Amino acid sequence: MNHHPAARLTRAATLILAALPLLALAACFRPSPPVHFYVLAEPPVRAVPADVMGNPPGVSPRVGPRVGILPITLPGYLQRPQMVVRQGDSVDIRREDYHRWGEELGTGMARVLSVAMTNNLADIQGVVMPLRIGAPVDLRVQVEARRFEGSPEGEVYLEALWSVQKEGQALREGHFLSHRRAGPGMASLVETQSVLLEELGAELAAGVRAVTVSGEPGV
């Protein structure tokens, strides 16, 4: 039997070369990390105070302004199902392929804003909803998000331009900018984004209230 060192090296090299395709095949079948999906959290719905219309909470008719939220405008880098992470004011953004939105981001933002605004307009019986074709509304709210991202254990930012409109005319306009620090994990990032949307909803409601109380024509 040939025990020459060169022969043993040759056999070892042959075995390694033969195993390479099997290793490559095994790598192809390696399971990918699980994909996690997230949705923005609505604030708890506030009951309508009993003394507003003299009726028990939850049954008083909605007689205040009906407000529709127009489709929210998002920057291009947020128009995707993957979540986006950004460290502070860094120019570097990272797309998280394994952390995704469970609904279109603009749709989720409008959903949260509608509840937050309705809560803040409960005393004047205002009701807010994402605008639907054919739905009668007294006012429309337009939101252009300039920034809506951050990072776990970092600052989360929401910046937006907004207007309260009647028949295409802006009656009130504003610029919202706020930030909060998130805890660890992507879920905490989403929770912090939800709180920032509540803050924006309160500011939008104040704009609607100002228009309603001031008695703008046609409102």
XYZ file of N, CA and C in Angstrom:
657
model
N 0.857 -1.194 0.000
C 0.000 0.000 0.000
C 0.885 1.234 0.000
N 0.463 2.251 -0.781
C 1.274 3.459 -0.907
C 0.919 4.423 0.210
N 1.889 4.648 1.102
C 1.667 5.592 2.202
C 2.475 6.860 2.014
N 2.883 7.107 0.788
C 3.681 8.299 0.518
C 2.878 9.552 0.890
N 3.482 10.525 1.587
C 2.753 11.736 2.006
C 2.053 12.437 0.849
N 2.665 12.490 -0.294
C 2.039 13.159 -1.437
C 0.755 12.469 -1.848
N 0.744 11.137 -1.754
C -0.464 10.391 -2.115
C -1.593 10.686 -1.141
N -1.242 10.747 0.151
C -2.280 11.044 1.152
C -2.856 12.448 0.924
N -2.010 13.417 0.600
C -2.486 14.771 0.337
C -3.390 14.816 -0.881
N -3.028 14.018 -1.877
C -3.850 13.978 -3.086
C -5.237 13.431 -2.786
N -5.291 12.332 -1.988
C -6.597 11.751 -1.630
C -7.420 12.743 -0.803
N -6.760 13.454 0.125
C -7.479 14.429 0.953
C -8.047 15.558 0.096
N -7.240 16.018 -0.854
C -7.716 17.092 -1.732
C -8.894 16.627 -2.567
N -8.838 15.366 -3.007
C -9.937 14.814 -3.806
C -11.224 14.760 -2.998
N -11.121 14.343 -1.729
C -12.300 14.274 -0.860
C -12.889 15.662 -0.619
N -12.018 16.644 -0.424
C -12.504 18.007 -0.196
C -13.231 18.532 -1.421
N -12.636 18.309 -2.593
C -13.277 18.768 -3.824
C -14.611 18.083 -4.043
N -14.691 16.807 -3.686
C -15.948 16.077 -3.844
C -17.013 16.586 -2.886
N -16.578 17.069 -1.715
C -17.543 17.527 -0.709
C -18.051 18.936 -0.978
N -17.315 19.722 -1.761
C -17.705 21.112 -1.979
C -19.112 21.265 -2.559
N -19.495 20.499 -3.588
C -20.867 20.637 -4.100
C -21.918 20.329 -3.046
N -21.630 19.333 -2.187
C -22.588 19.000 -1.131
C -22.718 20.135 -0.130
N -21.596 20.766 0.207
C -21.643 21.896 1.132
C -22.401 23.071 0.525
N -22.175 23.308 -0.752
C -22.886 24.394 -1.428
C -24.381 24.122 -1.470
N -24.744 22.858 -1.711
C -26.161 22.490 -1.743
C -26.792 22.668 -0.375
N -26.065 22.289 0.671
C -26.591 22.450 2.030
C -26.807 23.920 2.356
N -25.901 24.776 1.879
C -26.046 26.207 2.135
C -27.294 26.764 1.465
N -27.626 26.222 0.300
C -28.819 26.679 -0.412
C -30.088 26.374 0.364
N -30.089 25.305 1.125
C -31.276 24.892 1.856
C -31.260 25.377 3.301
N -30.320 26.244 3.649
C -30.284 26.793 5.000
C -31.499 27.695 5.190
N -32.295 27.491 6.234
C -33.507 28.297 6.408
C -33.178 29.768 6.639
N -33.977 30.650 6.034
C -33.809 32.088 6.231
C -34.370 32.487 7.588
N -33.905 33.590 8.147
C -34.489 34.078 9.403
C -35.975 34.363 9.213
N -36.787 34.202 10.247
C -38.219 34.479 10.111
C -38.473 35.961 9.859
N -39.513 36.248 9.097
C -39.903 37.629 8.820
C -40.915 38.067 9.872
N -40.674 39.216 10.491
C -41.576 39.761 11.506
C -42.379 40.908 10.889
N -43.666 40.949 11.208
C -44.545 41.988 10.691
C -45.054 42.852 11.845
N -45.222 44.150 11.569
C -45.617 45.105 12.602
C -46.729 46.013 12.073
N -47.581 46.478 12.995
C -48.586 47.487 12.666
C -48.503 48.596 13.705
N -48.786 49.806 13.276
C -48.817 50.938 14.184
C -49.995 50.795 15.141
N -49.807 51.226 16.381
C -50.822 51.036 17.424
C -51.706 52.272 17.546
N -53.012 52.046 17.517
C -53.966 53.136 17.740
C -54.043 53.459 19.230
N -54.301 54.721 19.576
C -54.558 55.040 20.983
C -55.921 54.503 21.394
N -56.145 54.275 22.689
C -57.473 53.834 23.131
C -58.532 54.863 22.746
N -59.680 54.380 22.304
C -60.770 55.275 21.913
C -61.403 55.860 23.166
N -61.514 57.170 23.193
C -62.125 57.835 24.341
C -63.633 57.829 24.191
N -64.321 57.583 25.303
C -65.780 57.673 25.296
C -66.186 59.137 25.218
N -67.272 59.401 24.502
C -67.783 60.759 24.414
C -68.365 61.151 25.760
N -67.960 62.277 26.356
C -68.490 62.677 27.660
C -70.001 62.779 27.646
N -70.639 62.344 28.738
C -72.098 62.327 28.804
C -72.688 63.721 28.735
N -71.948 64.737 29.241
C -72.525 66.070 29.304
C -72.357 66.859 28.010
N -71.725 66.253 26.999
C -71.528 66.983 25.750
C -72.856 67.206 25.043
N -73.634 66.125 24.914
C -74.918 66.229 24.237
C -76.064 65.790 25.131
N -75.777 65.569 26.427
C -76.813 65.131 27.335
C -77.185 63.682 27.164
N -76.319 62.883 26.550
C -76.569 61.467 26.330
C -75.476 60.654 26.997
N -75.727 59.384 27.276
C -74.707 58.531 27.887
C -73.503 58.380 26.973
N -72.330 58.091 27.547
C -71.140 57.869 26.716
C -71.360 56.749 25.709
N -70.895 56.973 24.498
C -70.948 55.928 23.482
C -72.201 55.934 22.639
N -73.248 56.696 23.035
C -74.483 56.681 22.253
C -74.867 58.070 21.750
N -74.139 59.094 22.142
C -74.490 60.426 21.674
C -74.184 60.541 20.182
N -75.078 61.145 19.408
C -74.869 61.230 17.964
C -73.707 62.144 17.623
N -73.025 61.819 16.523
C -71.929 62.654 16.051
C -72.520 63.801 15.230
N -72.439 65.016 15.761
C -73.011 66.154 15.058
C -71.967 67.214 14.758
N -70.710 66.966 15.104
C -69.646 67.927 14.853
C -69.091 67.781 13.451
N -67.947 68.398 13.207
C -67.359 68.351 11.863
C -66.956 66.940 11.460
N -67.236 66.595 10.235
C -66.784 65.323 9.668
C -65.522 65.610 8.864
N -64.463 64.934 9.234
C -63.149 65.233 8.661
C -62.605 63.997 7.958
N -62.122 64.172 6.752
C -61.507 63.074 6.011
C -60.014 63.307 5.857
N -59.222 62.270 6.121
C -57.775 62.358 5.947
C -57.424 61.891 4.539
N -56.846 62.771 3.763
C -56.409 62.412 2.414
C -55.260 61.408 2.482
N -55.036 60.634 1.404
C -53.899 59.701 1.407
C -52.608 60.422 1.787
N -51.879 59.845 2.714
C -50.677 60.484 3.236
C -49.532 60.351 2.237
N -48.844 61.452 2.023
C -47.693 61.467 1.125
C -46.442 61.069 1.899
N -45.694 60.116 1.362
C -44.480 59.623 2.007
C -43.275 59.837 1.098
N -42.081 60.057 1.677
C -40.876 60.088 0.844
C -40.638 58.730 0.210
N -39.957 58.722 -0.917
C -39.780 57.487 -1.677
C -39.168 56.357 -0.887
N -38.218 56.652 -0.006
C -37.529 55.574 0.707
C -38.411 54.887 1.742
N -39.580 55.488 2.055
C -40.512 54.848 2.978
C -41.647 54.131 2.252
N -41.701 54.235 0.950
C -42.768 53.602 0.177
C -42.382 52.169 -0.174
N -42.277 51.350 0.842
C -41.866 49.951 0.667
C -42.357 49.174 1.880
N -42.537 47.860 1.751
C -43.009 47.073 2.900
C -41.958 46.900 3.981
N -40.675 46.959 3.626
C -39.624 46.783 4.625
C -39.524 48.030 5.509
N -39.262 47.800 6.789
C -39.031 48.919 7.686
C -37.665 49.529 7.397
N -37.544 50.805 7.689
C -36.304 51.541 7.441
C -35.744 52.023 8.769
N -34.462 51.803 8.977
C -33.777 52.222 10.204
C -32.765 53.301 9.846
N -32.731 54.316 10.683
C -31.794 55.427 10.468
C -31.273 55.908 11.814
N -29.982 56.057 11.935
C -29.357 56.508 13.172
C -29.293 58.032 13.196
N -30.148 58.649 14.046
C -30.104 60.098 14.207
C -30.249 60.834 12.897
N -29.343 61.777 12.654
C -29.355 62.556 11.417
C -28.412 61.985 10.370
N -28.040 60.737 10.534
C -27.131 60.102 9.586
C -27.739 60.081 8.189
N -26.867 60.155 7.184
C -27.342 60.043 5.805
C -27.517 58.583 5.412
N -27.131 57.676 6.284
C -27.200 56.243 5.997
C -28.514 55.671 6.507
N -29.275 55.046 5.628
C -30.498 54.357 6.026
C -30.358 52.882 5.664
N -31.018 52.048 6.448
C -30.903 50.605 6.243
C -32.294 50.000 6.106
N -32.473 49.214 5.084
C -33.740 48.519 4.867
C -33.697 47.187 5.601
N -34.728 46.936 6.411
C -34.790 45.709 7.206
C -35.656 44.678 6.481
N -35.018 43.761 5.759
C -35.771 42.794 4.964
C -36.567 41.813 5.819
N -36.171 41.589 7.059
C -36.860 40.623 7.914
C -37.762 41.295 8.944
N -37.945 42.609 8.808
C -38.883 43.365 9.649
C -39.716 44.228 8.711
N -41.005 43.896 8.590
C -41.839 44.528 7.573
C -43.136 45.055 8.180
N -43.735 45.999 7.461
C -45.042 46.507 7.851
C -46.131 45.513 7.463
N -47.089 45.339 8.356
C -48.198 44.439 8.080
C -49.272 45.074 7.214
N -49.156 46.352 6.924
C -50.063 47.079 6.034
C -49.258 48.197 5.381
N -49.815 48.781 4.346
C -49.140 49.901 3.699
C -48.949 51.007 4.733
N -47.737 51.567 4.805
C -47.400 52.486 5.887
C -48.325 53.692 5.929
N -48.606 54.297 4.784
C -49.493 55.450 4.765
C -50.887 55.118 5.265
N -51.374 53.918 4.945
C -52.687 53.483 5.427
C -52.689 53.364 6.943
N -51.632 52.776 7.494
C -51.539 52.648 8.946
C -51.451 53.993 9.638
N -50.707 54.921 9.055
C -50.600 56.253 9.644
C -51.954 56.953 9.667
N -52.706 56.870 8.572
C -54.027 57.494 8.521
C -54.973 56.863 9.534
N -54.858 55.560 9.717
C -55.708 54.864 10.694
C -55.456 55.385 12.105
N -54.188 55.495 12.486
C -53.853 55.973 13.829
C -54.242 57.440 13.996
N -53.964 58.248 12.985
C -54.307 59.668 13.067
C -55.805 59.887 13.206
N -56.612 59.070 12.526
C -58.064 59.249 12.598
C -58.575 59.030 14.015
N -58.040 58.014 14.706
C -58.460 57.759 16.090
C -57.952 58.861 17.013
N -56.684 59.243 16.846
C -56.114 60.287 17.703
C -56.858 61.605 17.537
N -57.198 61.960 16.307
C -57.914 63.209 16.075
C -59.330 63.149 16.628
N -60.012 62.032 16.402
C -61.366 61.891 16.927
C -61.367 62.003 18.444
N -60.380 61.393 19.100
C -60.275 61.514 20.557
C -60.160 62.974 20.985
N -59.364 63.736 20.257
C -59.126 65.128 20.632
C -60.253 66.066 20.215
N -61.197 65.559 19.432
C -62.349 66.365 19.022
C -63.646 65.857 19.634
N -63.534 64.967 20.620
C -64.733 64.349 21.196
C -65.664 65.384 21.811
N -65.106 66.440 22.398
C -65.956 67.414 23.088
C -66.783 68.258 22.127
N -66.390 68.324 20.848
C -67.209 69.042 19.870
C -67.833 68.073 18.868
N -67.807 66.780 19.238
C -68.470 65.747 18.442
C -67.883 65.606 17.039
N -66.595 65.877 16.911
C -65.946 65.694 15.620
C -65.618 64.232 15.374
N -65.649 63.827 14.136
C -65.283 62.461 13.774
C -64.351 62.517 12.568
N -63.303 61.727 12.628
C -62.276 61.740 11.590
C -62.110 60.335 11.043
N -61.911 60.226 9.744
C -61.728 58.917 9.119
C -60.852 59.078 7.880
N -60.149 58.014 7.487
C -59.462 58.067 6.191
C -60.478 58.338 5.089
N -60.173 59.268 4.218
C -61.133 59.700 3.209
C -61.418 58.586 2.216
N -62.691 58.343 1.978
C -63.131 57.360 0.991
C -63.912 58.071 -0.106
N -63.826 57.536 -1.305
C -64.517 58.146 -2.439
C -66.015 58.182 -2.162
N -66.596 59.361 -2.308
C -68.029 59.518 -2.126
C -68.463 59.796 -0.707
N -67.557 59.693 0.263
C -67.928 59.936 1.658
C -68.084 61.441 1.882
N -69.229 61.867 2.439
C -69.422 63.303 2.678
C -68.588 63.775 3.863
N -67.816 64.817 3.664
C -67.006 65.384 4.746
C -67.126 66.901 4.714
N -66.903 67.513 5.867
C -66.907 68.973 5.965
C -65.517 69.550 5.714
N -64.503 68.825 6.174
C -63.125 69.284 6.043
C -62.241 68.129 5.610
N -61.134 68.476 5.003
C -60.137 67.470 4.631
C -58.799 67.852 5.244
N -58.061 66.832 5.648
C -56.731 67.045 6.212
C -55.714 66.390 5.291
N -54.714 67.153 4.926
C -53.636 66.633 4.084
C -52.344 66.603 4.890
N -51.638 65.474 4.827
C -50.385 65.308 5.564
C -49.300 64.869 4.588
N -48.201 65.600 4.596
C -47.027 65.220 3.812
C -45.904 64.889 4.789
N -45.633 63.608 4.964
C -44.575 63.193 5.883
C -43.217 63.444 5.242
N -42.361 64.161 5.949
C -41.010 64.416 5.465
C -40.026 63.388 6.029
N -40.342 62.891 7.208
C -39.452 61.939 7.869
C -40.259 61.140 8.883
N -40.036 59.828 8.917
C -40.749 58.974 9.869
C -39.946 57.696 10.069
N -38.835 57.813 10.788
C -37.982 56.658 11.028
C -37.062 56.947 12.206
N -36.318 55.956 12.602
C -35.359 56.065 13.699
C -34.671 54.729 13.862
N -34.347 54.380 15.096
C -33.676 53.110 15.348
C -33.984 52.645 16.757
N -33.968 51.328 17.002
C -34.111 50.832 18.368
C -33.017 51.420 19.257
N -33.405 51.810 20.457
C -32.489 52.429 21.422
C -31.884 53.731 20.889
N -32.570 54.342 19.950
C -32.133 55.621 19.396
C -33.316 56.556 19.261
N -33.068 57.732 18.708
C -34.126 58.712 18.518
C -34.988 58.350 17.309
N -36.291 58.536 17.477
C -37.261 58.292 16.411
C -37.891 59.640 16.057
N -37.956 59.949 14.783
C -38.408 61.263 14.331
C -39.677 61.155 13.489
N -40.534 62.164 13.654
C -41.663 62.365 12.752
C -41.697 63.845 12.386
N -41.583 64.101 11.100
C -41.685 65.469 10.589
C -42.713 65.474 9.472
N -43.623 66.442 9.509
C -44.688 66.470 8.506
C -45.191 67.893 8.301
N -45.608 68.173 7.078
C -46.359 69.378 6.758
C -47.830 68.994 6.684
N -48.710 69.851 7.162
C -50.128 69.505 7.148
C -50.974 70.735 6.833
N -52.193 70.457 6.392
C -53.154 71.533 6.151
C -54.562 71.017 6.380
N -55.427 71.908 6.846
C -56.861 71.640 6.964
C -57.529 72.375 5.811
N -58.285 71.646 4.994
C -58.797 72.211 3.753
C -60.322 72.150 3.686
N -60.863 73.091 2.952
C -62.285 73.109 2.623
C -62.399 73.385 1.139
N -62.920 72.414 0.397
C -63.094 72.549 -1.052
C -61.786 72.950 -1.734
N -60.703 72.318 -1.318
C -59.412 72.548 -1.947
C -58.653 73.755 -1.446
N -59.260 74.559 -0.588
C -58.595 75.747 -0.054
C -58.069 75.459 1.345
N -56.805 75.772 1.579
C -56.198 75.551 2.891
C -56.657 76.635 3.859
N -57.304 76.212 4.953
C -57.761 77.144 5.978
C -56.769 77.258 7.127
N -56.027 76.196 7.373
C -54.973 76.186 8.388
C -53.825 75.330 7.866
N -52.599 75.736 8.180
C -51.420 74.977 7.774
C -50.443 74.907 8.936
N -49.611 73.879 8.941
C -48.651 73.751 10.023
C -47.480 72.861 9.656
N -46.456 72.932 10.483
C -45.253 72.104 10.343
C -45.035 71.400 11.672
N -45.072 70.072 11.650
C -44.913 69.269 12.866
C -43.544 68.611 12.862
N -42.861 68.680 13.999
C -41.578 67.999 14.161
C -41.443 67.581 15.614
N -41.253 66.286 15.828
C -41.092 65.774 17.187
C -40.236 64.519 17.139
N -39.620 64.209 18.269
C -38.827 62.981 18.342
C -38.861 62.435 19.760
N -38.718 61.138 19.866
C -38.692 60.426 21.147
C -37.666 59.310 21.051
N -37.218 58.872 22.208
C -36.232 57.793 22.237
C -36.944 56.450 22.364
N -36.539 55.491 21.532
C -37.115 54.142 21.554
C -36.305 53.241 22.470
N -36.939 52.191 22.938
C -36.252 51.173 23.710
C -35.626 50.139 22.786
N -35.143 49.044 23.342
C -34.522 48.008 22.505
C -35.558 47.248 21.683
N -35.177 46.847 20.488
C -36.035 46.010 19.652
C -36.882 46.813 18.679
N -37.234 46.151 17.577
C -38.034 46.801 16.542
C -39.447 47.108 17.019
N -39.997 46.271 17.910
C -41.341 46.535 18.424
C -41.380 47.864 19.168
N -40.330 48.157 19.930
C -40.269 49.431 20.644
C -40.187 50.599 19.672
N -39.481 50.411 18.566
C -39.415 51.446 17.536
C -40.808 51.762 17.007
N -41.600 50.724 16.715
C -42.954 50.920 16.188
C -43.851 51.569 17.239
N -43.723 51.163 18.492
C -44.516 51.772 19.563
C -44.205 53.264 19.682
N -42.939 53.619 19.553
C -42.549 55.027 19.633
C -43.088 55.806 18.442
N -43.054 55.211 17.271
C -43.638 55.859 16.097
C -45.134 56.094 16.302
N -45.807 55.156 16.939
C -47.242 55.289 17.197
C -47.523 56.469 18.122
N -46.688 56.642 19.146
C -46.854 57.768 20.073
C -46.649 59.097 19.347
N -45.664 59.151 18.466
C -45.435 60.374 17.695
C -46.634 60.701 16.810
N -47.266 59.683 16.254
C -48.472 59.919 15.453
C -49.609 60.459 16.311
N -49.711 59.993 17.552
C -50.713 60.546 18.463
C -50.476 62.034 18.676
N -49.218 62.424 18.827
C -48.888 63.838 18.999
C -49.294 64.641 17.764
N -48.995 64.100 16.588
C -49.400 64.775 15.356
C -50.915 64.863 15.279
N -51.611 63.797 15.660
C -53.068 63.811 15.648
C -53.640 64.910 16.527
N -53.018 65.143 17.684
C -53.475 66.209 18.574
C -53.294 67.578 17.918
N -52.174 67.763 17.212
C -51.944 69.045 16.537
C -52.926 69.239 15.382
N -53.192 68.183 14.636
C -54.162 68.273 13.546
C -55.553 68.592 14.082
N -55.915 67.958 15.191
C -57.220 68.220 15.795
C -57.329 69.675 16.233
N -56.236 70.233 16.746
C -56.249 71.639 17.139
C -56.485 72.532 15.926
N -55.918 72.152 14.778
C -56.158 72.909 13.561
C -57.609 72.837 13.126
N -58.201 71.646 13.209
C -59.620 71.483 12.871
C -60.483 72.278 13.838
N -60.149 72.216 15.122
C -60.917 72.944 16.131
C -60.865 74.456 15.864
N -59.675 74.962 15.516
C -59.542 76.396 15.260
C -60.427 76.830 14.099
N -60.469 76.007 13.058
C -61.312 76.323 11.908
C -62.783 76.276 12.291
N -63.165 75.271 13.063
C -64.571 75.088 13.434
C -65.048 76.191 14.371
N -64.255 76.489 15.386
C -64.644 77.487 16.380
C -64.654 78.887 15.785
N -63.733 79.151 14.845
C -63.657 80.491 14.258
C -64.798 80.764 13.292
N -65.545 79.698 12.965
C -66.680 79.876 12.068
C -66.284 80.192 10.648
N -65.285 79.472 10.152
C -64.872 79.667 8.760
C -66.068 79.425 7.837
N -66.188 80.163 6.757
C -67.320 79.993 5.844
C -67.472 78.549 5.386
N -68.674 78.044 5.493
C -68.974 76.710 5.002
C -68.631 75.594 5.954
N -68.106 75.909 7.147
C -67.744 74.860 8.103
C -68.823 74.741 9.158
